[in-house]
Tab-separated table of N, CA, C and O in Angstrom:
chain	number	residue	atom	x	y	z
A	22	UNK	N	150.670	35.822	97.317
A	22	UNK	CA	149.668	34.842	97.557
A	22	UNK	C	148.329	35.557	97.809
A	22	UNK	O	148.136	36.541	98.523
A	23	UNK	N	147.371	34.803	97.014
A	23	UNK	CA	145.920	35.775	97.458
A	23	UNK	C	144.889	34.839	98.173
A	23	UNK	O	144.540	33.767	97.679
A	24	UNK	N	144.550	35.187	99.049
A	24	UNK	CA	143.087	34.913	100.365
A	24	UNK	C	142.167	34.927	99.158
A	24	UNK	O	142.012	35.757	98.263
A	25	UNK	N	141.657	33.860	99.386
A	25	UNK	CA	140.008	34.164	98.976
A	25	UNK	C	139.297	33.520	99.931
A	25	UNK	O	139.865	32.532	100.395
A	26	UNK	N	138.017	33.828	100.452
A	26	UNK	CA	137.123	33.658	101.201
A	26	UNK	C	136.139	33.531	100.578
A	26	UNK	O	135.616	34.434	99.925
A	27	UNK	N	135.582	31.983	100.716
A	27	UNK	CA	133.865	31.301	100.379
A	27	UNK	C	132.625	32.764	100.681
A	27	UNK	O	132.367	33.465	101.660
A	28	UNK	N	132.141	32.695	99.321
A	28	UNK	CA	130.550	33.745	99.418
A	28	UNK	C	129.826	33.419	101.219
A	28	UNK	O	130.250	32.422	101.802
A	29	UNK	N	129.250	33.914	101.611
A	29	UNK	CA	128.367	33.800	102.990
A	29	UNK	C	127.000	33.862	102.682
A	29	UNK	O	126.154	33.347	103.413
A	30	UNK	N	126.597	34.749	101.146
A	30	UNK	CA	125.451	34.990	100.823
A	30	UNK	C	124.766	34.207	100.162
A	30	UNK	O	125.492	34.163	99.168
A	31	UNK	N	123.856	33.484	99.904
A	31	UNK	CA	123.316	32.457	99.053
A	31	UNK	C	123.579	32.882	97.777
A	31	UNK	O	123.829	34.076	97.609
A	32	UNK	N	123.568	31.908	96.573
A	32	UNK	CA	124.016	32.434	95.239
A	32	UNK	C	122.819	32.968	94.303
A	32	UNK	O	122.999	33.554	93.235
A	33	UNK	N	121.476	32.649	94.920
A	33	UNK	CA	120.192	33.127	94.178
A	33	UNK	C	120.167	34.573	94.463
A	33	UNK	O	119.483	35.271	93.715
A	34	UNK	N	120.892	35.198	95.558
A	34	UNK	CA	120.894	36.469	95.949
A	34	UNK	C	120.907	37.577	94.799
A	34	UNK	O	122.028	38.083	94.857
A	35	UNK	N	120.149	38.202	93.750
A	35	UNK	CA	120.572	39.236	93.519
A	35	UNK	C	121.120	40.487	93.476
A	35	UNK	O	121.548	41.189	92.559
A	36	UNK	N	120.985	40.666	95.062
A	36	UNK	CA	122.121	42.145	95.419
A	36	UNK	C	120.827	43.116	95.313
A	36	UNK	O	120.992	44.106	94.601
A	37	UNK	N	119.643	42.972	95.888
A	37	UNK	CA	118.026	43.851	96.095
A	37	UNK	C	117.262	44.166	95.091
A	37	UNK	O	116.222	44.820	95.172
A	38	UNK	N	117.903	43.568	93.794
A	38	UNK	CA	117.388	43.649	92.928
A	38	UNK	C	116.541	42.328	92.363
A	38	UNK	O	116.998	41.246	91.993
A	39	UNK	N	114.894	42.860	92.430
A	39	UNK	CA	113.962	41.934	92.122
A	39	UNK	C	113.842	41.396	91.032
A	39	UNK	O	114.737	41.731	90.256
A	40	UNK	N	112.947	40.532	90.531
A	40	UNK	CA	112.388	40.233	89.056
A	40	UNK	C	112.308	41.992	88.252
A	40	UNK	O	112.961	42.390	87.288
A	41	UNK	N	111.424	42.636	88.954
A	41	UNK	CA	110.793	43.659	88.147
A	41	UNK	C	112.030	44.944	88.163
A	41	UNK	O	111.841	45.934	87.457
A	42	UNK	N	112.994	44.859	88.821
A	42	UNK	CA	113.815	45.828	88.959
A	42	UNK	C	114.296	46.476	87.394
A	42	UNK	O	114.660	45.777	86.448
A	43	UNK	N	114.227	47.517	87.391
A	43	UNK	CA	114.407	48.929	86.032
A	43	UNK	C	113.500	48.083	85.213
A	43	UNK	O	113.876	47.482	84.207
A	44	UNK	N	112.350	48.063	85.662
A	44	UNK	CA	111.149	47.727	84.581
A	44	UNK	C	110.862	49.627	84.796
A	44	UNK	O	111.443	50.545	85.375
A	45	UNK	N	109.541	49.453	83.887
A	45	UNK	CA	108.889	50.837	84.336
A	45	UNK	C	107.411	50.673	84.231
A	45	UNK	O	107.126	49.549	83.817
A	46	UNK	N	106.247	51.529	84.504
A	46	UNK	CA	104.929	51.251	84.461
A	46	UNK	C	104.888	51.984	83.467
A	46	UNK	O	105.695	52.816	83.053
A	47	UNK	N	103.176	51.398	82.802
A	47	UNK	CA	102.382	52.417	82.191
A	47	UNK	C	101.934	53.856	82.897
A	47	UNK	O	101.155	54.696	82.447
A	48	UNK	N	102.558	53.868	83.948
A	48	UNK	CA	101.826	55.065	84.676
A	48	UNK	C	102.818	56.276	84.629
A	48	UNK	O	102.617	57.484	84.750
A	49	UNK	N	104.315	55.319	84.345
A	49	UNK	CA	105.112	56.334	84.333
A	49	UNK	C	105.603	57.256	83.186
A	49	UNK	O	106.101	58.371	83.035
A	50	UNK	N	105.052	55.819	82.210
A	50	UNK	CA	104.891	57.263	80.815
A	50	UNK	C	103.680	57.966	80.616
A	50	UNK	O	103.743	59.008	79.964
A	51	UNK	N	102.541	57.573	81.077
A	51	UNK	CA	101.828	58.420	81.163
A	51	UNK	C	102.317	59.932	81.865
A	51	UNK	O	102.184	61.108	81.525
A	52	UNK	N	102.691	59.517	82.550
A	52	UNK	CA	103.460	60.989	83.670
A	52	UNK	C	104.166	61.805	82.977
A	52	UNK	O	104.178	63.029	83.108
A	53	UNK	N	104.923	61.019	82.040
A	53	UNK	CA	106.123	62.090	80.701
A	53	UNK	C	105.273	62.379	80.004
A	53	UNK	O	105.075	63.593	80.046
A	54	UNK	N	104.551	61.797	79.264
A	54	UNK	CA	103.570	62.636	78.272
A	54	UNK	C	103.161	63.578	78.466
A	54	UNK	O	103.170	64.615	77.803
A	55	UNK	N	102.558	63.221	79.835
A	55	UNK	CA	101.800	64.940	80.803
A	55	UNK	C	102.507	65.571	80.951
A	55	UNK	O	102.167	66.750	80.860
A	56	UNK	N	104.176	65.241	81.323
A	56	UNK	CA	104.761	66.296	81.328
A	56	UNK	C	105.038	67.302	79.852
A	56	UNK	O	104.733	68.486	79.709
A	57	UNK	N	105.642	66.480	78.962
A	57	UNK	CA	106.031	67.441	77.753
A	57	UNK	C	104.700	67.758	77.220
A	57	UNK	O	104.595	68.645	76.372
A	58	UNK	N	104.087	67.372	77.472
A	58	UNK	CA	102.470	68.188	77.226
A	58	UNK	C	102.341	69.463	77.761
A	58	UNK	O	101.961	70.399	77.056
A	59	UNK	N	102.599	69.587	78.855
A	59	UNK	CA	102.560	71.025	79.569
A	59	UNK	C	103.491	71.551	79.507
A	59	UNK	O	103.253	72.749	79.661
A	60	UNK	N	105.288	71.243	79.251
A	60	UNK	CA	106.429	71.858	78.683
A	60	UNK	C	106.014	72.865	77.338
A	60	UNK	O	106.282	74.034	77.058
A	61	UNK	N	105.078	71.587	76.540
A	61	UNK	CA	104.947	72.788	75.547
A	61	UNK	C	104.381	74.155	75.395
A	61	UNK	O	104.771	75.278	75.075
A	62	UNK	N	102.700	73.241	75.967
A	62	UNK	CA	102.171	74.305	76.254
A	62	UNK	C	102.411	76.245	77.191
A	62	UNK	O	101.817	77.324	77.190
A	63	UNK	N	103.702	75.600	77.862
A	63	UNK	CA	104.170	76.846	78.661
A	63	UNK	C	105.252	77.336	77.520
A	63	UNK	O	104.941	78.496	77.250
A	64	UNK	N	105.781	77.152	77.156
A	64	UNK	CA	106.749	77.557	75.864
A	64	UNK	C	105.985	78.344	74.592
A	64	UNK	O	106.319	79.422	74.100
A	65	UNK	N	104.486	77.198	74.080
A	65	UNK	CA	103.971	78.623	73.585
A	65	UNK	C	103.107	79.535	74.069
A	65	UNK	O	102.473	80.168	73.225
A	66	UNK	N	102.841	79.858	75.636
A	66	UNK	CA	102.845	80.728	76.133
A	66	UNK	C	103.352	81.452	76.384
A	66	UNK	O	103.005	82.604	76.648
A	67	UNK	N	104.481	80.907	76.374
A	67	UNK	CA	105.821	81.894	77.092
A	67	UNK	C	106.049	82.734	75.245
A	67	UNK	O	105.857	83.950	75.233
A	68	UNK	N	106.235	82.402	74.558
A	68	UNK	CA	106.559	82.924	72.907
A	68	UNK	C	105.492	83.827	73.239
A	68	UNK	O	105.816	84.815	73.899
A	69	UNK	N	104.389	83.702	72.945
A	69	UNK	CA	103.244	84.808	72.522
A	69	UNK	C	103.181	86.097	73.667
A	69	UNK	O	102.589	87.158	73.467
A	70	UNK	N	103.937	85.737	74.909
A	70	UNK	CA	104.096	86.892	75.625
A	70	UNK	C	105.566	87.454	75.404
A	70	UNK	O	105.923	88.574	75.767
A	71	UNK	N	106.142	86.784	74.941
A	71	UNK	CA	107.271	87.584	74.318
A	71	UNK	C	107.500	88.252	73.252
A	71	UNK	O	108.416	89.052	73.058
A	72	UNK	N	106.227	87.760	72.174
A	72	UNK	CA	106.034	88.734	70.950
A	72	UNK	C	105.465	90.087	71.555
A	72	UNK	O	105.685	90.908	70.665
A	73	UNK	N	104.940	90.642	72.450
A	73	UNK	CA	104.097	91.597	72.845
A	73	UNK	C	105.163	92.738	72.948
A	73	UNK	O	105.056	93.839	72.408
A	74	UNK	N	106.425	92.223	73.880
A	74	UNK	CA	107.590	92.958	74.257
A	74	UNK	C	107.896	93.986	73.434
A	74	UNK	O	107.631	93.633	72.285
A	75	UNK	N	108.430	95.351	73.470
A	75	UNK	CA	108.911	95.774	72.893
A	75	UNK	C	110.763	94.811	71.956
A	75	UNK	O	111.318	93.792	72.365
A	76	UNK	N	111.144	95.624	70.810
A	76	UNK	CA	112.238	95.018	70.735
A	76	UNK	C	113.647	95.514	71.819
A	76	UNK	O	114.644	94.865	72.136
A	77	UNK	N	113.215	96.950	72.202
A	77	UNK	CA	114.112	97.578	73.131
A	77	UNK	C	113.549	98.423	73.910
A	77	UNK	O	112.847	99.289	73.388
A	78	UNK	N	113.723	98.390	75.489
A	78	UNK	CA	113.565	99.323	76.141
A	78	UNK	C	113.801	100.375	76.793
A	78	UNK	O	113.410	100.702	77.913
A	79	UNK	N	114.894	101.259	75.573
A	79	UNK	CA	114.975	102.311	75.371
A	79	UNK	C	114.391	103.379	75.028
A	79	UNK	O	113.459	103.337	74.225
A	80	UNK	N	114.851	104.604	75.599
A	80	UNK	CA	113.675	105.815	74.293
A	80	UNK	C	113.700	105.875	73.543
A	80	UNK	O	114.639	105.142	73.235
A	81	UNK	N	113.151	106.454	72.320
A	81	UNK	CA	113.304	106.523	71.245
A	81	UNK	C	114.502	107.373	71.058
A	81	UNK	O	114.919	107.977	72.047
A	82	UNK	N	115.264	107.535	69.638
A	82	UNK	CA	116.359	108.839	69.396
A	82	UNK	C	115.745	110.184	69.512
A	82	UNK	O	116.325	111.119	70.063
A	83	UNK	N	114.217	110.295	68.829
A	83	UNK	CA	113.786	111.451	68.549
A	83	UNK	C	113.327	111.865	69.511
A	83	UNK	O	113.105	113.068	69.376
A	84	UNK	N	112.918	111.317	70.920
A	84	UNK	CA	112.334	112.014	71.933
A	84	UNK	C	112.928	112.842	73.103
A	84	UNK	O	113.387	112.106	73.976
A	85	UNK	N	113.023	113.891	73.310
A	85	UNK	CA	113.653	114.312	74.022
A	85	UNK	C	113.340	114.487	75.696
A	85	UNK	O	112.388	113.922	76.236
A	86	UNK	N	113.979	115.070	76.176
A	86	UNK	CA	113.812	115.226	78.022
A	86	UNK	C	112.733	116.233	77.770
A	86	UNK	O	112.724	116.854	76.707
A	87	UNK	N	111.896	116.412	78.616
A	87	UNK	CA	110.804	117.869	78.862
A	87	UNK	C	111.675	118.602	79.358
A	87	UNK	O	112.723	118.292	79.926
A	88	UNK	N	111.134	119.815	79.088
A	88	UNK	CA	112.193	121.308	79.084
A	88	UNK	C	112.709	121.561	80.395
A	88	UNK	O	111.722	121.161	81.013
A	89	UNK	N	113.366	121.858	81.127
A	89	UNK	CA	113.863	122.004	82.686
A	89	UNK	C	113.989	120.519	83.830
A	89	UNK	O	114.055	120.340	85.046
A	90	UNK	N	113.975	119.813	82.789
A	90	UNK	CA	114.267	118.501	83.676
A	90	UNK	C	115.674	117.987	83.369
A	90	UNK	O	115.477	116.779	83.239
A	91	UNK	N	116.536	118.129	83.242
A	91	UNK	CA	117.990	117.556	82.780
A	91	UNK	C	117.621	116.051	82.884
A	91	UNK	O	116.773	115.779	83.734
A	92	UNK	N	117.931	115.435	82.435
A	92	UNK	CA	117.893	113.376	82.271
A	92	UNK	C	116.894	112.965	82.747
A	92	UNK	O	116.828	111.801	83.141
A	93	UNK	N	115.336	114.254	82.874
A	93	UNK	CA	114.499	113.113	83.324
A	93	UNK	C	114.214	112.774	84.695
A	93	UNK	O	113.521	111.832	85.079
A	94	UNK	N	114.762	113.557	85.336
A	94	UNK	CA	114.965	113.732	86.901
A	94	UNK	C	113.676	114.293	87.328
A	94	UNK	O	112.891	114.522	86.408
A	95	UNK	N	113.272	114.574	88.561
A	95	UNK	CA	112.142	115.035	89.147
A	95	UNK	C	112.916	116.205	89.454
A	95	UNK	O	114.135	116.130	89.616
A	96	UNK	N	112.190	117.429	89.557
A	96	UNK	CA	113.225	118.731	90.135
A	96	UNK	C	113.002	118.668	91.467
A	96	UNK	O	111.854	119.031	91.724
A	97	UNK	N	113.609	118.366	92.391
A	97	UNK	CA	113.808	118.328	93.639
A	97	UNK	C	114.360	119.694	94.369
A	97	UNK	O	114.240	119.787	95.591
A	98	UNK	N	114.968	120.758	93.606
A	98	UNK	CA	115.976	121.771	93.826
A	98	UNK	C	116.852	122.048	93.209
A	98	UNK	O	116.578	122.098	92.010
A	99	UNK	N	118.091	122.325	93.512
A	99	UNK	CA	119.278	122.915	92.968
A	99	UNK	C	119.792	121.704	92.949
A	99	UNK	O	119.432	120.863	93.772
A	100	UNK	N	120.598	121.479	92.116
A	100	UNK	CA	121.170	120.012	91.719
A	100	UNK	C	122.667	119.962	92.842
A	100	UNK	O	122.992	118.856	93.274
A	101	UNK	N	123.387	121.038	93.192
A	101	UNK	CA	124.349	121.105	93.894
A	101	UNK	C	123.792	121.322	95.510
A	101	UNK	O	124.563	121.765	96.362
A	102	UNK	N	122.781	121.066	95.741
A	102	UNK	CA	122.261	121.071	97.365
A	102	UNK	C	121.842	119.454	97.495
A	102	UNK	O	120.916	118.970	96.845
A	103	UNK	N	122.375	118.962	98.103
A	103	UNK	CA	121.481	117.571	98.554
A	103	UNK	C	120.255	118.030	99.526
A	103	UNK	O	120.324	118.850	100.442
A	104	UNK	N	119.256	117.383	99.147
A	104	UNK	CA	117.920	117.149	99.717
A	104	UNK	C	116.824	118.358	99.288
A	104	UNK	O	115.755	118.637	99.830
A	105	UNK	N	117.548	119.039	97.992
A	105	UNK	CA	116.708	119.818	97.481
A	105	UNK	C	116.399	121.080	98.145
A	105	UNK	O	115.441	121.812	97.895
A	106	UNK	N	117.601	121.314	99.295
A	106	UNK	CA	117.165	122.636	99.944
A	106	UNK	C	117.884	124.054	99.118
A	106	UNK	O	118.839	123.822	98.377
A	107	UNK	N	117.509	125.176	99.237
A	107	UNK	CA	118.209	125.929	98.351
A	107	UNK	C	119.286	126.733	98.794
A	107	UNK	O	119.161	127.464	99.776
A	108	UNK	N	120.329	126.652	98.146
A	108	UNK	CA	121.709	127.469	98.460
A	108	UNK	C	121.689	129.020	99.274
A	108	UNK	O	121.035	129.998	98.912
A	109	UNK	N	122.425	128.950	100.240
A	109	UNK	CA	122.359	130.703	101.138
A	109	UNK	C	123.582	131.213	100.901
A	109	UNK	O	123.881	132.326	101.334
C-alpha cells in the first residue's frame, strides 16, 4: 500500500526558478568573445616564442669539452678529494 501526501507548496511554485532562469545576457557573450579573443591572441604569442627555441638543447656532436675539464666541470681539484683539497 502506498501513502501519498497532498503538495503543501502552492502549484505556481516553480522550485526558484524565475521567468528569466538559464536565459543569458548580452553581456555575457560579450565576455566569451573577449575571452577567445585573448585565448588567441596568447596562443599566437605563445607560437612565435616558440619558433625562437632552439630544436634541442643539447650540444652539438662536433663540439667538444675544453681541454682539462672532463664533462665540463669547473676544476675544483683532484676529482677523488671532496671539496677540492689536494691529496697527502
Amino acid at each position: 500500500m502506498v501513502l501519498v501526501q497532498p503538495s503543501t507548496t502552492p502549484e505556481k511554485d516553480p522550485g526558484g526558478q524565475q521567468e528569466d532562469f538559464g536565459k543569458s545576457s548580452p553581456l555575457g557573450l560579450l565576455m566569451l568573445v573577449l575571452f577567445f579573443i585573448a585565448v588567441f591572441f596568447l596562443v599566437k604569442s605563445m607560437n612565435k616564442h616558440l619558433k625562437k627555441l632552439p630544436a634541442s638543447f643539447d650540444p652539438p656532436e662536433g663540439a667538444a669539452a675544453p681541454a682539462g675539464k672532463a664533462g665540463g666541470k669547473p676544476d675544483d681539484g683532484p676529482a677523488d678529494e671532496p671539496g677540492g683539497k689536494p691529496a697527502e
